Coordinates of C-alpha atoms and ligand atoms in Angstrom, one line a residue:
M30 CA 73.3 101.2 104.8
K31 CA 74.4 100.8 101.4
L32 CA 71.8 101.7 98.7
A33 CA 72.1 101.2 94.8
I34 CA 70.5 103.9 92.7
I35 CA 69.1 103.0 89.5
E36 CA 67.4 105.6 87.5
G37 CA 66.8 103.5 84.4
D38 CA 65.0 104.7 81.4
G39 CA 62.5 107.4 80.4
V40 CA 60.8 109.0 83.4
G41 CA 62.7 106.7 85.7
K42 CA 65.6 109.3 85.3
E43 CA 63.3 112.3 86.2
V44 CA 61.5 110.6 89.2
I45 CA 64.5 109.2 90.8
S46 CA 66.4 112.5 90.8
A47 CA 63.3 114.1 92.8
A48 CA 63.4 110.9 95.1
V49 CA 66.9 111.3 95.7
E50 CA 66.5 114.9 96.7
V51 CA 64.0 114.0 99.2
L52 CA 66.2 111.0 100.5
D53 CA 69.0 113.7 100.7
A54 CA 66.8 116.0 102.8
L55 CA 66.4 113.4 105.4
S56 CA 70.2 113.7 106.1
L57 CA 70.6 110.0 106.9
E58 CA 74.0 108.1 106.8
I59 CA 73.4 106.3 103.6
E60 CA 76.1 105.4 101.0
K61 CA 74.9 105.6 97.7
V62 CA 76.0 103.7 94.7
L63 CA 74.9 104.8 91.1
L64 CA 74.3 102.2 88.7
E65 CA 73.3 102.5 85.1
L66 CA 71.0 99.8 83.9
G67 CA 68.2 99.4 81.2
Y68 CA 67.5 99.9 77.6
D69 CA 69.6 102.9 77.2
K70 CA 72.6 101.2 78.4
W71 CA 71.6 98.1 76.0
E72 CA 71.6 100.3 73.1
R73 CA 74.9 102.0 74.1
T74 CA 76.8 99.0 75.3
G75 CA 74.9 95.9 74.0
A76 CA 74.1 94.8 77.7
A77 CA 71.2 96.1 79.8
I78 CA 72.8 94.3 82.9
T79 CA 75.9 92.7 83.4
D80 CA 77.3 90.1 86.0
E81 CA 79.3 92.9 87.4
D82 CA 76.3 95.0 87.9
I83 CA 74.6 92.1 89.8
T84 CA 77.7 91.7 92.2
T85 CA 77.6 95.3 92.8
L86 CA 73.8 95.1 93.6
K87 CA 74.5 92.3 96.1
E88 CA 77.0 94.2 97.8
C89 CA 74.3 96.7 98.6
D90 CA 71.5 96.5 101.3
C91 CA 68.7 97.9 99.1
V92 CA 68.0 99.4 95.8
L93 CA 65.9 102.4 94.6
F94 CA 64.9 101.9 91.2
G95 CA 63.1 104.1 88.7
A96 CA 61.6 102.2 85.6
V97 CA 63.2 100.5 82.6
T98 CA 61.8 100.2 79.1
T99 CA 61.4 96.6 77.8
P100 CA 61.8 96.5 74.0
P101 CA 59.7 93.9 72.1
D102 CA 63.0 92.0 71.1
P103 CA 62.6 88.4 72.5
N104 CA 66.2 88.0 73.0
Y105 CA 66.1 91.0 75.5
K106 CA 66.3 89.9 79.0
S107 CA 64.3 92.0 81.4
V108 CA 66.4 94.1 83.8
L109 CA 63.7 94.2 86.3
L110 CA 62.9 90.4 86.4
T111 CA 66.6 89.6 86.5
I112 CA 67.1 91.7 89.6
R113 CA 64.0 90.4 91.3
K114 CA 65.3 87.0 90.7
E115 CA 68.9 87.4 91.7
L116 CA 68.0 89.2 94.8
D117 CA 65.2 86.9 95.6
V118 CA 62.8 89.6 96.6
Y119 CA 59.8 87.5 96.7
A120 CA 57.2 89.7 98.1
N121 CA 56.0 92.8 96.0
I122 CA 54.1 94.9 98.3
R123 CA 51.9 97.6 96.7
P124 CA 50.0 99.9 99.2
I125 CA 46.8 101.5 97.8
K126 CA 45.9 104.4 100.0
P127 CA 44.4 107.8 99.1
L128 CA 46.4 110.9 99.3
A129 CA 44.7 114.2 101.0
G130 CA 42.9 116.2 98.4
I131 CA 43.3 113.8 95.4
K132 CA 40.2 112.0 94.2
G133 CA 40.9 109.1 92.1
A134 CA 39.0 107.5 89.3
T135 CA 36.0 106.5 91.3
G136 CA 35.9 109.8 93.3
R137 CA 36.0 107.8 96.7
N138 CA 38.8 107.9 99.4
D139 CA 37.5 105.6 102.1
F140 CA 39.9 102.6 101.1
D141 CA 43.3 101.5 102.6
F142 CA 44.6 98.2 101.3
V143 CA 47.8 96.4 100.3
I144 CA 48.4 94.3 97.4
V145 CA 50.9 91.5 98.2
R146 CA 51.9 90.1 94.9
E147 CA 54.1 86.8 94.5
N148 CA 57.1 88.1 92.9
T149 CA 59.2 85.1 91.7
E150 CA 57.1 82.6 89.6
G151 CA 53.4 82.2 88.3
M152 CA 53.3 83.4 84.8
Y153 CA 56.9 85.2 85.2
S154 CA 58.6 81.8 85.5
G155 CA 60.6 82.4 82.2
I156 CA 59.8 79.0 81.1
E157 CA 58.8 79.6 77.4
E158 CA 58.6 78.1 74.0
L159 CA 58.3 80.4 71.0
H160 CA 57.3 78.9 67.7
D161 CA 56.0 80.5 64.5
D162 CA 52.6 78.6 65.0
V163 CA 52.3 78.4 68.7
S164 CA 53.8 79.8 71.8
Y165 CA 54.0 78.7 75.5
T166 CA 54.6 80.3 78.8
T167 CA 54.5 77.7 81.7
R168 CA 52.7 79.2 84.8
V169 CA 54.6 77.8 87.8
I170 CA 52.9 77.7 91.2
T171 CA 55.0 76.0 93.9
H172 CA 54.0 75.3 97.5
K173 CA 57.2 77.0 98.6
G174 CA 56.4 80.1 96.6
S175 CA 52.9 80.1 97.8
K176 CA 53.8 79.6 101.3
R177 CA 56.3 82.3 101.9
I178 CA 54.2 85.0 100.2
A179 CA 51.2 83.8 102.2
E180 CA 53.3 84.0 105.4
Y181 CA 54.5 87.4 104.3
A182 CA 50.7 88.6 103.7
C183 CA 49.7 87.3 107.4
K184 CA 52.9 88.8 108.8
L185 CA 51.5 92.0 107.3
A186 CA 48.0 91.5 108.3
K187 CA 48.9 91.0 112.0
Q188 CA 50.0 94.8 111.9
R189 CA 46.7 95.8 110.1
Q190 CA 43.2 94.2 110.7
N191 CA 44.3 90.5 110.8
R192 CA 42.5 89.6 107.7
V193 CA 43.7 88.4 104.1
T194 CA 41.9 88.1 100.8
I195 CA 43.4 85.4 98.7
V196 CA 42.9 86.1 95.0
H197 CA 43.2 83.3 92.3
K198 CA 41.5 81.8 89.4
S199 CA 41.4 78.3 90.5
N200 CA 37.9 77.8 88.8
V201 CA 40.0 77.6 85.4
L202 CA 43.6 77.4 86.4
K203 CA 44.3 74.2 88.3
S204 CA 47.7 75.4 89.3
D205 CA 45.8 78.1 91.5
K206 CA 44.2 75.2 93.7
L207 CA 47.8 74.9 95.1
F208 CA 47.9 78.6 95.6
L209 CA 44.7 78.9 97.3
E210 CA 45.0 75.8 99.5
T211 CA 48.5 76.9 100.7
C212 CA 47.3 80.3 101.5
R213 CA 44.5 79.0 103.4
S214 CA 46.5 76.8 105.4
V215 CA 48.9 79.5 106.3
A216 CA 46.3 82.1 107.3
D217 CA 44.7 79.2 109.6
D218 CA 48.1 78.3 111.2
A219 CA 48.7 82.1 111.8
G220 CA 45.2 82.6 113.1
I221 CA 44.4 85.1 110.3
T222 CA 40.8 85.7 109.0
H223 CA 40.7 84.8 105.3
N224 CA 38.4 84.9 102.4
D225 CA 39.0 84.3 98.7
M226 CA 38.0 86.0 95.5
L227 CA 38.2 85.0 91.8
V228 CA 40.5 87.4 90.2
D229 CA 37.8 88.7 87.6
S230 CA 35.1 89.5 90.3
M231 CA 38.1 91.0 92.5
A232 CA 38.8 93.4 89.7
Y233 CA 35.0 94.5 89.8
S234 CA 34.9 94.6 93.5
L235 CA 38.0 96.9 93.8
I236 CA 36.4 99.3 91.9
T237 CA 32.8 99.2 93.3
S238 CA 33.8 98.4 97.0
P239 CA 37.5 98.9 97.6
Q240 CA 36.8 99.6 101.4
K241 CA 36.2 95.9 102.0
Y242 CA 39.9 95.0 101.6
D243 CA 42.8 95.1 103.7
V244 CA 45.5 92.6 102.7
V245 CA 45.2 91.2 99.4
V246 CA 47.4 88.5 98.4
T247 CA 47.7 87.0 94.9
T248 CA 50.0 85.5 92.1
N249 CA 52.4 87.5 90.0
L250 CA 50.6 88.5 86.9
F251 CA 47.2 88.9 88.8
G252 CA 49.0 91.2 91.3
D253 CA 50.7 93.1 88.4
I254 CA 47.2 93.8 86.7
L255 CA 45.4 94.6 89.9
S256 CA 48.1 96.9 91.2
D257 CA 47.9 99.2 88.0
M258 CA 44.2 99.3 88.2
S259 CA 44.2 100.1 91.9
A260 CA 46.5 103.0 91.1
A261 CA 43.6 104.6 89.4
L262 CA 41.4 104.5 92.7
V263 CA 44.3 106.7 94.2
G264 CA 44.4 109.0 91.2
S265 CA 47.5 108.3 89.0
L266 CA 50.0 105.7 88.2
G267 CA 52.4 108.4 89.4
L268 CA 51.2 107.9 92.9
A269 CA 51.8 104.3 93.6
P270 CA 54.9 103.1 95.2
S271 CA 56.0 99.4 95.7
A272 CA 58.5 97.6 97.7
N273 CA 60.2 94.2 96.4
I274 CA 61.2 92.5 99.6
G275 CA 63.4 89.3 100.3
E276 CA 65.1 87.7 103.3
R277 CA 68.4 89.8 102.6
Y278 CA 67.4 92.5 100.1
A279 CA 64.8 95.0 99.3
F280 CA 64.2 96.9 96.1
F281 CA 62.0 99.9 95.8
E282 CA 60.2 101.0 92.6
P283 CA 57.2 103.0 91.6
V284 CA 54.5 100.7 90.1
H285 CA 54.6 102.7 86.7
G286 CA 56.9 102.2 83.9
S287 CA 59.3 104.5 81.9
A288 CA 56.2 106.3 80.3
P289 CA 57.6 106.9 76.9
D290 CA 54.7 109.2 76.2
I291 CA 55.8 111.9 78.6
A292 CA 59.4 111.1 79.3
G293 CA 61.8 114.1 78.6
K294 CA 59.0 116.6 79.3
G295 CA 59.8 117.2 82.9
I296 CA 56.3 116.5 84.0
A297 CA 56.1 112.9 85.4
N298 CA 54.7 112.7 88.9
P299 CA 57.7 111.8 91.3
I300 CA 55.4 111.1 94.2
A301 CA 55.4 107.2 93.6
A302 CA 59.1 107.4 93.6
I303 CA 59.0 109.6 96.7
L304 CA 56.7 107.2 98.5
C305 CA 59.3 104.4 97.7
V306 CA 61.7 106.4 99.9
K307 CA 58.9 106.1 102.6
M308 CA 58.6 102.5 102.1
M309 CA 62.5 102.2 102.3
M310 CA 62.6 103.9 105.6
E311 CA 59.8 101.6 107.0
W312 CA 61.7 98.6 105.8
R313 CA 64.8 100.1 107.8
G314 CA 62.5 100.5 110.8
D315 CA 62.8 104.2 110.8
T316 CA 59.1 105.1 111.4
K317 CA 59.9 108.8 112.0
S318 CA 61.4 109.5 108.7
A319 CA 58.7 107.5 106.8
S320 CA 56.0 109.6 108.5
L321 CA 58.0 112.7 107.7
V322 CA 58.0 111.7 104.1
E323 CA 54.4 111.0 103.9
D324 CA 53.3 114.1 105.7
A325 CA 55.4 116.1 103.3
V326 CA 53.9 114.6 100.4
N327 CA 50.5 115.3 101.8
H328 CA 51.6 118.9 102.6
V329 CA 52.7 119.5 99.1
I330 CA 49.6 118.1 97.4
G331 CA 47.6 120.3 99.8
Q332 CA 49.5 123.3 98.4
G333 CA 48.4 122.5 94.9
I334 CA 52.0 121.6 93.9
I335 CA 50.9 118.7 91.6
T336 CA 51.9 117.5 88.1
P337 CA 49.6 118.1 85.1
E338 CA 48.1 114.4 85.0
L339 CA 46.3 115.5 88.4
G340 CA 45.3 118.8 86.8
G341 CA 48.3 120.9 88.1
T342 CA 51.1 122.7 86.4
S343 CA 54.1 121.9 88.6
S344 CA 57.0 119.9 87.3
T345 CA 58.6 116.8 88.4
K346 CA 61.5 119.0 89.9
D347 CA 59.0 121.4 91.6
V348 CA 57.2 118.6 93.4
G349 CA 60.4 116.9 94.4
H350 CA 61.9 120.1 95.7
A351 CA 58.9 121.2 97.5
V352 CA 58.8 117.8 99.5
A353 CA 62.3 118.2 100.2
E354 CA 62.1 121.7 101.5
Y355 CA 59.2 121.0 103.6
I356 CA 61.2 117.9 105.2
K357 CA 64.2 120.3 105.8
L358 CA 61.8 122.8 107.6
Q359 CA 60.2 120.3 109.9
Q360 CA 63.8 119.1 110.9
E361 CA 64.7 122.6 111.7
R362 CA 61.7 122.9 114.0
Ligands
NAD12 P1 53.8 103.1 82.2 O1 53.4 102.7 83.4 O2 55.1 103.5 81.7 O3 52.8 104.3 81.5 C1 51.3 104.1 81.6 C2 50.5 105.4 81.5 O4 50.9 106.1 82.9 C3 51.1 106.4 80.5 O5 50.2 107.2 80.0 C4 51.9 107.4 81.2 O6 52.2 108.6 80.9 C5 51.3 107.4 82.7 N1 52.3 107.5 83.8 C6 53.4 106.6 84.1 N2 54.1 107.0 85.0 C7 53.7 108.2 85.3 C8 54.1 109.3 86.2 N3 55.3 109.0 87.2 N4 53.5 110.4 86.1 C9 52.7 110.7 85.4 N5 52.0 109.7 84.4 C10 52.6 108.5 84.4 O7 53.2 101.9 81.1 P2 53.6 101.5 79.5 O8 53.5 102.7 78.7 O9 52.7 100.5 79.2 O10 55.0 101.1 79.5 C11 56.2 101.8 79.2 C12 57.4 100.8 79.4 O11 57.6 100.7 80.6 C13 57.4 99.5 78.8 O12 58.6 99.4 78.2 C14 57.2 98.7 80.0 O13 57.7 97.3 79.8 C15 58.0 99.3 80.9 N6 57.4 99.1 82.5 C16 58.6 99.1 83.2 C17 58.2 99.2 84.5 C18 59.4 99.2 85.7 O14 60.5 99.3 85.3 N7 59.0 98.9 86.9 C19 57.0 99.0 84.8 C20 55.8 99.0 83.9 C21 56.1 99.0 82.7
IPM13 C1 55.8 96.2 87.2 C2 56.1 96.0 85.9 C3 57.1 94.6 85.5 C4 56.1 93.3 86.0 C5 57.3 94.6 83.9 C6 58.0 95.8 83.6 C7 58.4 93.4 83.9 O1 55.0 96.0 85.0 O2 56.8 96.4 88.0 O3 54.6 96.2 87.6 O4 55.4 93.0 85.2 O5 56.3 93.1 87.0
MN14 MN1 53.2 96.4 86.2

């Protein structure tokens, strides 16, 4: 397997180093290709990502990505959105699962659901018009895009509880009627039980009754917002991984961004990035390595080796190192 590693900007550089230490501890046959992309590269060279970078990415099988900073300059083209589009990784999978011993914002740990976020269209169509007095962003919902994300969600539901919650805002956004109807029809054909929720009441329900949900399928921007919110249920943005999956490629990244407020301090939580390695292992079909990574993360948290946003005193490096060492120890047994 050929893996592109993109640290990106800010804490991306810190958490990916830790995740790579964990990946190396698994001692797998993986060819690593390091790529520098993002805002720092843009400042240095005038380009955040080049055509050559995209060619290199397409020669790899998957990508491990930290985070990038997006400056407010309207001429700056988002690296992340460019890669998602170029690799056509249409399904953004964001598992929301408690970690042993960590109590999130609501204090409960009886939930385990996955947000399946459409990753290529919706409010992220890129069709925009900016004027001084008015600006437009065209929200695009297609049958093809809705169908393939619904199929992905149903495939996942079959491995879980055979049920899907479709999240939309079709009472106001007429475009979401197409999303809702397409998802319903895919779920019916697949024999998956389904219900639907308006996104605003879903936000409330995820806080008050997160245990009710299993697979949650939604459009791009709603999935973006609900996934940051749901990371608070787990306990930190630094604990939430994600996988962007397409037919050919997969692209793994923490849900969080470059966190400029803590960048350079060595205190970013690397667990989201480390759990991206777990998701990569699952994608490869290597369930043994995936479980090993998850067990190691839970073990290290259980030892109290946690970063300051969770109330600990450990550094990014301490956590990454402890997870990697535990994996090595298990492999020697
Ligand atoms: P952010 O996710 O970077 O940070 C939000 C809050 O969460 C901050 O208080 C931060 O300190 C904290 N946080 C984030 N990651 C953490 C970690 N690993 N450990 C501990 N705490 C962590 O969101 P933001 O501040 O709104 O955005 C900063 C920049 O990141 C922006 O330029 C934005 O566009 C970009 N961004 C990039 C990605 C990505 O590359 N995948 C995702 C989101 C935001
Ligand atoms: C995410 C991020 C990105 C998104 C931004 C940085 C383009 O917030 O991965 O959740 O909105 O998808
Ligand atoms: Mn986001």
